[in-house]
Coordinates of C-alpha atoms in Angstrom, one line a residue:
Chain P
M4 CA 0.0 -1.0 0.6
T5 CA 1.5 2.8 -1.5
L6 CA 2.1 6.2 -3.3
E7 CA 4.0 6.9 -5.9
I8 CA 4.3 10.1 -6.4
L9 CA 4.6 11.0 -10.7
K10 CA 4.0 14.5 -10.3
P11 CA 4.1 16.8 -7.4
G12 CA 1.9 19.3 -8.0
I13 CA 3.5 23.1 -6.2
L14 CA 3.0 22.5 -2.4
T15 CA 2.3 18.9 -1.7
T16 CA 2.5 18.3 2.4
V17 CA 1.5 15.8 4.6
Q18 CA -0.5 17.2 7.2
D19 CA -3.1 15.8 10.5
L20 CA -4.3 17.9 13.1
G21 CA -1.4 19.7 13.9
R22 CA 1.1 18.9 17.2
P23 CA -0.8 22.3 19.3
G24 CA 1.0 21.5 22.6
S25 CA 5.0 22.3 21.9
G26 CA 4.4 25.3 21.9
A27 CA 7.4 26.1 24.7
L28 CA 9.8 24.8 22.9
G29 CA 9.0 27.1 19.9
V30 CA 7.3 24.9 16.9
S31 CA 4.5 26.1 16.2
P32 CA 1.0 24.2 15.9
G33 CA 1.2 23.3 12.0
G34 CA -1.2 20.8 10.8
A35 CA -3.9 21.1 8.0
L36 CA -5.1 24.8 7.6
D37 CA -7.8 22.9 7.1
A38 CA -8.4 21.0 9.9
P39 CA -12.7 20.4 8.5
A40 CA -11.3 19.3 5.7
L41 CA -9.5 16.8 6.9
E42 CA -11.4 15.6 9.4
T43 CA -14.4 15.0 6.8
A44 CA -11.9 13.7 4.2
N45 CA -10.9 11.2 6.4
R46 CA -13.9 10.4 8.3
L47 CA -15.3 8.8 4.7
V48 CA -12.6 6.9 3.7
G49 CA -12.8 5.2 7.8
N50 CA -9.7 6.7 9.4
P51 CA -10.1 8.7 12.7
P52 CA -10.5 12.2 11.5
G53 CA -6.8 13.5 12.4
A54 CA -5.4 10.3 10.4
C55 CA -2.0 12.7 8.0
A56 CA -3.1 13.5 4.2
L57 CA -1.6 15.3 1.5
E58 CA -2.7 18.7 1.8
V59 CA -2.3 20.0 -2.2
V60 CA -2.1 23.8 -3.0
A61 CA -2.3 24.0 -6.5
G62 CA -1.8 21.0 -9.2
P63 CA -0.8 19.4 -11.5
L64 CA -0.5 15.9 -8.4
A65 CA -0.8 13.0 -10.3
I66 CA -0.2 10.4 -7.8
R67 CA 0.2 5.7 -9.2
L68 CA -1.3 3.6 -6.2
H69 CA -0.2 0.6 -5.7
G70 CA -2.7 -2.0 -3.5
D71 CA -6.6 -1.6 -2.9
G72 CA -8.4 1.3 -1.6
W73 CA -10.5 4.3 -0.3
L74 CA -9.5 8.0 -1.0
A75 CA -11.9 11.1 -0.6
F76 CA -10.9 15.8 -1.9
C77 CA -12.1 17.7 0.5
G78 CA -11.7 21.5 0.3
A79 CA -11.1 23.5 -2.8
D80 CA -12.5 22.7 -5.7
F81 CA -9.4 20.6 -8.1
E82 CA -10.3 18.6 -10.9
A83 CA -9.4 15.1 -10.6
Q84 CA -9.8 12.0 -11.8
L85 CA -8.5 9.0 -11.6
D86 CA -7.8 6.3 -14.3
G87 CA -9.1 9.4 -16.0
R88 CA -12.1 9.0 -14.9
P89 CA -13.5 12.2 -12.9
L90 CA -13.5 12.6 -9.1
R91 CA -16.2 14.5 -7.0
R92 CA -14.9 17.0 -4.2
G93 CA -16.5 15.4 -0.4
W94 CA -17.7 12.2 -2.5
R95 CA -15.3 9.1 -1.7
A96 CA -13.9 6.6 -4.4
A97 CA -12.6 3.5 -4.8
Y98 CA -9.4 2.4 -6.4
I99 CA -7.7 -0.1 -7.2
S100 CA -4.0 -1.5 -8.0
G101 CA -2.0 1.3 -10.3
Q102 CA -4.4 3.1 -10.9
V103 CA -3.4 7.5 -11.9
L104 CA -5.6 10.1 -9.4
T105 CA -4.7 13.7 -11.4
L106 CA -5.7 16.5 -9.3
N107 CA -5.7 20.0 -11.1
G108 CA -6.3 22.9 -10.3
P109 CA -8.3 24.3 -7.7
R110 CA -11.2 25.6 -9.9
A111 CA -12.0 27.0 -6.4
G112 CA -11.0 27.5 -2.9
M113 CA -7.1 26.9 -2.0
R114 CA -6.3 23.9 -0.3
A115 CA -7.9 20.6 -0.4
V116 CA -7.4 17.8 1.6
L117 CA -6.6 14.3 -0.5
A118 CA -7.6 11.5 2.0
F119 CA -6.5 7.5 2.1
G120 CA -7.9 4.8 3.7
G121 CA -5.3 3.7 6.4
G122 CA -4.0 7.4 6.5
I123 CA -0.9 8.2 5.5
A124 CA 2.4 6.0 7.7
V125 CA 5.1 8.4 8.7
P126 CA 6.1 8.2 11.9
Q127 CA 4.7 10.5 15.0
I128 CA 6.7 13.7 15.8
L129 CA 6.0 15.9 19.5
G130 CA 3.0 14.3 19.1
G131 CA 1.9 15.3 15.2
G132 CA 2.5 12.8 11.6
G133 CA 2.7 16.9 10.0
T134 CA 5.1 18.2 8.5
D135 CA 6.8 21.5 9.3
L136 CA 7.9 22.8 6.7
G137 CA 9.9 25.8 8.8
A138 CA 12.0 23.5 11.1
G139 CA 12.5 20.7 8.4
F140 CA 11.2 18.0 10.4
G141 CA 7.8 15.8 10.2
G142 CA 5.6 14.7 7.7
W143 CA 7.9 13.4 4.9
H144 CA 11.5 14.7 5.7
G145 CA 10.5 17.4 7.1
R146 CA 10.0 18.7 3.9
A147 CA 6.8 19.5 0.8
L148 CA 6.9 15.8 -1.7
A149 CA 8.7 15.7 -5.0
A150 CA 8.5 13.0 -8.1
G151 CA 9.4 9.8 -7.5
D152 CA 8.9 9.9 -3.4
R153 CA 7.1 6.7 -2.7
L154 CA 4.7 6.7 1.4
P155 CA 4.4 3.5 2.6
L156 CA 0.3 3.4 4.3
G157 CA -1.4 2.3 6.4
P158 CA -4.0 -1.1 7.0
G159 CA -7.7 0.8 5.2
I160 CA -10.8 -0.6 6.6
P161 CA -13.2 -2.0 4.3
L162 CA -15.9 -0.1 3.4
A163 CA -19.4 -1.6 1.9
R164 CA -20.1 1.8 -1.5
A165 CA -20.0 5.2 -2.6
V166 CA -21.2 7.9 -0.5
G167 CA -20.6 11.9 0.1
V168 CA -21.5 14.7 2.2
A169 CA -22.8 18.5 1.5
H170 CA -19.6 20.6 1.5
T171 CA -19.6 24.2 2.4
E172 CA -17.8 27.4 0.9
A173 CA -16.9 29.2 2.0
D174 CA -17.6 33.1 2.0
G175 CA -14.9 35.3 2.6
W176 CA -15.7 36.6 6.0
V177 CA -14.4 35.7 8.7
R178 CA -15.0 36.4 13.1
A179 CA -13.9 37.5 15.0
L180 CA -13.2 39.2 18.9
P181 CA -11.5 42.7 19.3
G182 CA -8.2 41.5 20.6
P183 CA -5.2 42.6 23.4
E184 CA -4.2 45.6 21.8
Y185 CA -7.5 47.0 19.6
E186 CA -7.9 49.9 21.7
Q187 CA -4.3 50.9 21.3
F188 CA -5.3 52.2 17.1
E189 CA -6.4 54.6 16.7
Q190 CA -9.3 53.7 14.7
E191 CA -9.9 50.6 15.4
S192 CA -12.9 49.7 13.8
L193 CA -11.5 50.0 10.5
I194 CA -10.0 46.6 10.8
W195 CA -14.6 45.5 10.4
D196 CA -14.5 47.7 8.3
S197 CA -12.5 47.1 5.2
D198 CA -12.4 44.4 2.3
W199 CA -9.1 43.9 2.7
R200 CA -7.2 42.4 0.0
I201 CA -5.0 38.7 0.3
S202 CA -1.4 39.3 -0.4
P203 CA 0.3 37.1 -2.5
Q204 CA 2.9 36.9 -0.1
S205 CA 0.8 34.3 1.9
N206 CA 1.8 31.6 3.8
R207 CA 1.3 29.0 5.6
M208 CA 3.1 31.1 8.7
G209 CA 0.1 33.7 7.7
M210 CA -2.1 35.9 5.6
R211 CA -0.9 39.3 4.7
L212 CA -3.7 41.4 4.4
A213 CA -3.9 44.7 2.0
G214 CA -5.7 48.0 2.9
P215 CA -5.9 51.5 5.5
V216 CA -3.2 52.0 7.5
L217 CA -3.7 50.8 11.1
A218 CA -2.5 53.2 13.0
R219 CA -1.6 53.1 16.8
T220 CA -1.0 56.2 19.2
T221 CA 0.6 53.6 21.8
A222 CA 4.6 53.5 20.2
G223 CA 6.8 50.4 20.4
D224 CA 7.4 46.9 20.8
L225 CA 4.8 45.0 23.9
P226 CA 7.5 41.6 25.1
S227 CA 7.0 39.1 23.4
H228 CA 4.4 36.4 23.5
A229 CA 2.3 33.1 22.3
V230 CA 0.6 33.9 19.6
L231 CA -1.5 31.6 17.4
P232 CA -3.3 30.4 14.6
G233 CA -5.6 33.3 14.1
V234 CA -3.6 35.9 15.8
V235 CA -4.2 39.6 14.0
Q236 CA -0.6 41.3 14.4
V237 CA 0.1 44.5 12.6
P238 CA 3.5 45.7 11.6
P239 CA 4.7 48.8 12.0
D240 CA 3.3 50.2 8.4
G241 CA -0.6 49.2 9.4
Q242 CA -1.2 46.6 6.9
P243 CA -2.0 43.4 9.3
I244 CA -1.1 39.5 8.8
V245 CA -3.3 37.1 10.1
L246 CA -0.9 34.0 12.3
L247 CA -2.0 30.5 10.5
A248 CA -0.8 27.1 11.3
D249 CA 3.2 27.3 10.8
A250 CA 2.3 30.7 12.1
Q251 CA 6.8 30.8 14.6
A252 CA 5.2 30.5 18.1
T253 CA 6.1 33.7 20.4
G254 CA 5.4 37.4 18.0
G255 CA 5.5 40.5 19.4
Y256 CA 3.2 42.7 17.4
P257 CA -0.3 44.4 19.2
R258 CA -3.5 42.9 18.3
I259 CA -5.9 44.6 16.7
A260 CA -8.2 40.6 17.0
V261 CA -8.3 37.6 17.3
V262 CA -10.3 35.3 13.9
I263 CA -12.8 32.9 16.0
A264 CA -11.0 29.1 15.7
A265 CA -14.8 28.0 13.9
D266 CA -14.1 30.3 11.3
L267 CA -10.4 29.6 11.3
W268 CA -11.0 26.7 8.0
K269 CA -12.3 30.0 5.7
L270 CA -8.1 31.8 5.6
A271 CA -7.6 28.2 4.1
Q272 CA -9.5 28.9 1.2
A273 CA -9.3 32.6 0.8
R274 CA -7.5 33.1 -2.4
P275 CA -4.4 35.8 -3.4
G276 CA -6.0 39.0 -4.8
T277 CA -9.9 38.0 -3.1
A278 CA -11.4 40.4 -0.4
L279 CA -11.6 39.1 3.5
R280 CA -13.7 41.0 5.3
L281 CA -13.1 40.6 9.4
R282 CA -17.4 40.1 11.3
R283 CA -17.2 41.2 14.9
C284 CA -18.2 39.1 17.5
D285 CA -19.0 37.2 20.8
I286 CA -17.2 34.8 22.9
G287 CA -20.7 33.2 23.1
T288 CA -20.6 33.4 19.4
A289 CA -16.9 31.8 18.9
R290 CA -18.7 28.6 21.9
R291 CA -21.7 29.1 20.1
A292 CA -20.2 28.1 16.3
L293 CA -17.5 25.6 17.5
V294 CA -19.9 23.2 19.8
Q295 CA -22.1 23.1 16.3
Q296 CA -19.0 22.7 14.5
R297 CA -18.5 19.7 16.3
Q298 CA -21.6 18.6 16.9
D299 CA -21.6 18.3 12.8
S300 CA -18.4 16.3 12.7
Y301 CA -20.2 13.8 15.2
R302 CA -23.0 13.9 13.4
L303 CA -20.8 13.2 9.8
A304 CA -18.9 10.2 11.8
R305 CA -22.5 8.9 13.0
S306 CA -24.6 8.7 9.8
L307 CA -20.7 7.4 7.6
E308 CA -21.0 3.9 10.7
G309 CA -21.6 1.3 8.3
T310 CA -21.6 2.3 5.0
Chain Q
M22 CA -0.5 40.7 37.5
D23 CA -1.8 41.6 33.9
Y24 CA -4.8 39.2 33.4
Y25 CA -6.5 38.4 29.8
L26 CA -8.8 37.2 27.2
M27 CA -6.3 36.1 23.6
G28 CA -9.4 35.3 21.9
E29 CA -12.4 32.6 22.5
R30 CA -9.4 30.3 23.6
A31 CA -5.9 31.6 25.3
A32 CA -5.2 33.8 28.9
V33 CA -2.5 35.1 28.5
M34 CA -0.6 36.5 32.4
Q35 CA 1.6 39.8 31.9
A36 CA 4.3 41.4 34.7
P37 CA 5.2 44.6 34.6
L38 CA 7.4 45.8 32.5
P39 CA 11.5 45.9 32.3
A40 CA 11.6 42.4 32.7
D41 CA 13.1 40.4 35.7
A42 CA 14.6 37.3 35.5
A43 CA 12.7 36.2 38.5
V44 CA 9.4 36.9 38.1
Q45 CA 10.2 34.9 34.7
R46 CA 11.6 31.9 37.7
R47 CA 8.9 32.1 38.8
L48 CA 6.3 32.4 36.4
C49 CA 8.4 29.3 34.5
A50 CA 7.9 27.2 37.4
L51 CA 4.0 27.8 37.5
A52 CA 4.9 26.9 33.6
G53 CA 6.0 23.7 35.0
G54 CA 3.2 23.1 37.7
L55 CA 0.4 23.5 35.2
R56 CA 1.7 21.6 32.1
A57 CA 2.4 18.5 34.3
E58 CA -1.5 18.4 34.9
G59 CA -2.3 18.7 31.6
R60 CA -5.6 19.9 31.7
Y61 CA -4.6 23.4 29.3
I62 CA -3.3 23.1 25.2
D63 CA -0.3 24.7 26.0
V64 CA 1.0 26.4 28.2
V65 CA 3.5 29.2 26.9
P66 CA 6.2 31.2 28.7
G67 CA 7.0 34.7 27.0
M68 CA 8.8 38.3 28.0
N69 CA 8.2 38.1 31.9
N70 CA 4.3 36.3 30.8
L71 CA 2.5 33.3 30.5
T72 CA -0.4 32.3 28.4
V73 CA -2.5 28.8 28.5
V74 CA -4.1 27.9 25.2
F75 CA -7.8 25.3 26.5
D76 CA -9.9 23.9 24.9
A77 CA -13.0 26.6 24.2
L78 CA -15.6 23.8 25.2
A79 CA -14.3 22.3 27.5
L80 CA -13.1 25.2 30.2
D81 CA -14.4 28.8 29.9
G82 CA -11.9 31.7 29.4
E83 CA -13.6 34.5 32.2
A84 CA -13.4 30.7 35.2
V85 CA -9.0 30.3 33.6
L86 CA -7.6 33.4 33.9
A87 CA -9.0 32.6 37.6
E88 CA -7.6 29.9 38.1
L89 CA -3.8 32.3 37.1
A90 CA -4.6 34.8 39.1
A91 CA -4.8 32.5 42.3
R92 CA -2.1 30.0 41.2
W93 CA 0.2 33.1 40.8
Q94 CA -0.4 33.4 44.7
D95 CA 0.5 29.9 45.6
A96 CA 3.7 30.1 43.1
P97 CA 6.5 30.1 44.5
E98 CA 9.3 33.7 45.3
A99 CA 11.7 30.9 44.2
G100 CA 12.6 27.7 42.3
A101 CA 15.4 25.4 42.5
A102 CA 17.9 26.1 41.8
P103 CA 18.8 27.3 37.7
R104 CA 19.9 24.0 35.1
E105 CA 23.9 25.5 34.6
I106 CA 24.5 24.6 30.6
V107 CA 27.4 25.5 29.3
I108 CA 28.1 26.2 25.4
P109 CA 31.0 25.6 24.3
V110 CA 32.1 29.0 21.4
V111 CA 34.0 29.4 18.0
Y112 CA 34.5 32.7 18.8
G113 CA 35.1 34.8 15.5
G114 CA 36.7 34.2 12.4
A115 CA 34.1 32.8 9.9
D116 CA 32.4 30.8 12.4
G117 CA 32.4 35.1 13.6
P118 CA 32.2 37.5 10.9
D119 CA 30.8 40.0 13.3
L120 CA 32.9 40.2 15.8
A121 CA 34.8 42.6 14.5
E122 CA 31.8 44.9 13.8
V123 CA 29.9 44.4 17.5
A124 CA 33.8 45.4 18.5
R125 CA 34.7 48.4 16.3
H126 CA 31.0 48.7 18.5
A127 CA 31.0 48.9 21.9
G128 CA 34.6 50.7 21.8
M129 CA 36.9 47.5 22.2
T130 CA 39.3 44.8 21.3
A131 CA 37.7 41.8 19.8
D132 CA 38.9 40.0 22.8
E133 CA 37.8 41.8 25.5
V134 CA 33.8 41.1 23.9
V135 CA 34.6 37.5 24.0
A136 CA 35.6 38.0 26.8
A137 CA 32.8 40.6 28.8
H138 CA 30.1 38.2 26.9
S139 CA 31.3 34.4 27.6
G140 CA 31.9 36.3 31.6
A141 CA 28.5 36.9 32.0
A142 CA 24.9 33.8 32.6
Y143 CA 23.1 34.6 31.0
D144 CA 19.1 34.0 32.0
V145 CA 16.5 31.2 29.0
F146 CA 13.4 33.6 28.6
F147 CA 11.7 32.2 25.6
L148 CA 12.0 29.9 23.1
G149 CA 10.6 30.9 20.3
F150 CA 11.4 32.2 17.2
Q151 CA 12.2 29.0 15.8
P152 CA 11.7 25.9 17.2
G153 CA 14.7 25.4 20.1
F154 CA 15.4 28.8 19.9
A155 CA 15.8 30.2 23.8
Y156 CA 16.1 34.7 24.3
L157 CA 18.3 35.1 26.4
G158 CA 18.5 37.4 29.3
G159 CA 21.6 39.1 31.0
L160 CA 23.4 40.1 27.6
P161 CA 26.2 42.7 29.4
P162 CA 24.8 46.1 28.3
A163 CA 28.3 47.4 26.3
L164 CA 27.5 44.0 24.1
A165 CA 24.3 45.3 22.5
T166 CA 24.4 46.3 19.0
P167 CA 21.4 47.3 16.2
R168 CA 21.1 45.0 14.5
R169 CA 22.2 44.6 10.6
D170 CA 21.0 47.0 8.1
T171 CA 20.4 44.3 5.5
P172 CA 19.5 40.7 7.2
R173 CA 22.3 37.5 6.5
V174 CA 19.4 35.4 3.5
R175 CA 21.3 32.3 5.3
V176 CA 23.4 32.0 8.8
P177 CA 24.4 29.0 9.8
A178 CA 22.9 27.0 12.6
G179 CA 24.7 26.9 15.0
S180 CA 25.2 31.3 15.3
V181 CA 25.8 33.7 18.0
G182 CA 24.8 36.7 17.7
I183 CA 23.8 40.3 19.2
G184 CA 20.4 41.8 17.5
G185 CA 20.8 44.6 20.3
A186 CA 20.7 44.0 23.5
Q187 CA 19.8 40.5 23.3
T188 CA 21.7 37.3 22.4
G189 CA 20.8 33.0 21.3
I190 CA 22.0 30.9 19.5
Y191 CA 20.4 30.4 16.0
P192 CA 19.6 25.9 16.1
A193 CA 18.7 26.3 12.6
A194 CA 20.2 27.8 9.8
S195 CA 17.8 30.3 8.6
P196 CA 17.9 33.9 7.4
G197 CA 18.6 35.8 9.8
G198 CA 19.4 40.0 11.2
W199 CA 21.8 39.6 14.3
N200 CA 25.5 40.2 14.3
L201 CA 26.6 37.3 13.8
I202 CA 30.4 36.4 16.8
G203 CA 30.6 32.9 16.9
R204 CA 29.7 29.1 16.4
T205 CA 28.9 26.5 18.5
A206 CA 28.2 23.0 17.6
V207 CA 26.4 21.8 20.1
T208 CA 22.6 20.8 18.8
L209 CA 19.9 23.0 20.5
F210 CA 17.0 21.3 18.6
D211 CA 16.4 17.2 17.6
P212 CA 12.6 16.6 17.2
H213 CA 12.9 12.8 17.4
A214 CA 15.6 13.8 20.9
D215 CA 13.1 12.8 24.4
A216 CA 13.2 16.4 25.4
P217 CA 13.9 18.0 21.7
A218 CA 14.6 21.1 22.8
L219 CA 18.3 21.9 24.7
L220 CA 17.3 25.0 26.2
A221 CA 14.2 25.3 28.6
P222 CA 12.8 28.6 29.8
G223 CA 15.0 28.6 33.7
D224 CA 17.9 27.8 32.5
R225 CA 20.7 29.6 33.2
V226 CA 23.2 29.6 30.3
R227 CA 27.7 29.9 29.8
F228 CA 29.6 30.1 27.0
V229 CA 33.2 28.6 26.5
P230 CA 35.9 30.2 24.2
A231 CA 36.1 26.3 21.9

């Protein structure tokens, strides 16, 4: 049971739900940027929700599949084919040994998650199996996939038939709470009232936003502190950066807002050049959104039982 | 001590500045205790501050802040004697291409810079920037040197640098703007080791010329 990489795509990495307890070592949490897509794709192929899968940013990706099994892709919409036969996003499909899977795109969204029954069998390091590209460890030899790589899969469970789930499209809106330094900005409400253009200089560490300059009334750096995915930092140039899963574990820029955990996946799917809006919410809303997300995940798990 | 939330799933406690090594040791001891109890997703020290990341569905942020305040009251003033880590450094030459610049800025000879840098004891305040990178307090003020105008594209692993009033060691090759005064062969970060980072918050560090 092996994936033979024929064409690696632009930045295909092994990812899971990250290693969130390692901040004190200076290690970022990492993990798939669209975590709900990873969980859904894994559940579709009968894996535990946090099994290792592939995060695909852009094609062309081509993989020769050795051994029989099941696969599914979720998240961004790619033109996906198995030996030339189209595959649908959010559906699982059976494959047989020797078939070639191709992904081209994306047509919509930014990052797909491709899961295989049994999961990608890589060692757990610091509680996670995903790739830390910055530090060069985890996943497949600490790097993005290259042509010729052969990734082993774990043993999958037998599944009866192809099934699919409905897809929720990211809409360019994310909900956020005011950050600890929110009131230190001259016109703090600009963060909610502006269309922020997503810079092409965005990556797995952070999403850079361009728009009106956010001027601070208080000068000086903050004492360095832990940061998290979703924290919206404002460097001295006044252009905000939304931190993502591979952000450094600590930072010192003022924090104008924090994107709620339940909406982080939408950042993963927002494309450079498009507009992002932040909508202010309160902690109650943030928690209810998280409850909703977890309930959806459990409901999906139950609906797939015995299929 | 200031207590506040950062989003719906992180709580922060921040001591007043300027940063103080005794406060930092107390925070690190508290961090170790909280981590061992396993109630939180992550417990991360910063510069005289501590952040706990928690499951927002299981715990209420205000309750976490109250817990931190109560625990700070009970945290011992002085923990056990800090662990001392000695790091051999080859100063100057190809390993420390900016030693002369640091000496010029300090109005010292290169040998005096080496003596001052290796004569001081440093406290590990916290880790960040890269895995295993320790922010060290205790640089002799005379050695403080502004960061380079143009950062280097690649600083070799093990490089010992001075950036402003900070000194530190790059665990892995990376871009960097600090003035490089030497290099150590010691491994600072190994993700496969039982203790992946050589240095931990609360440790004391000494450099010795190799």
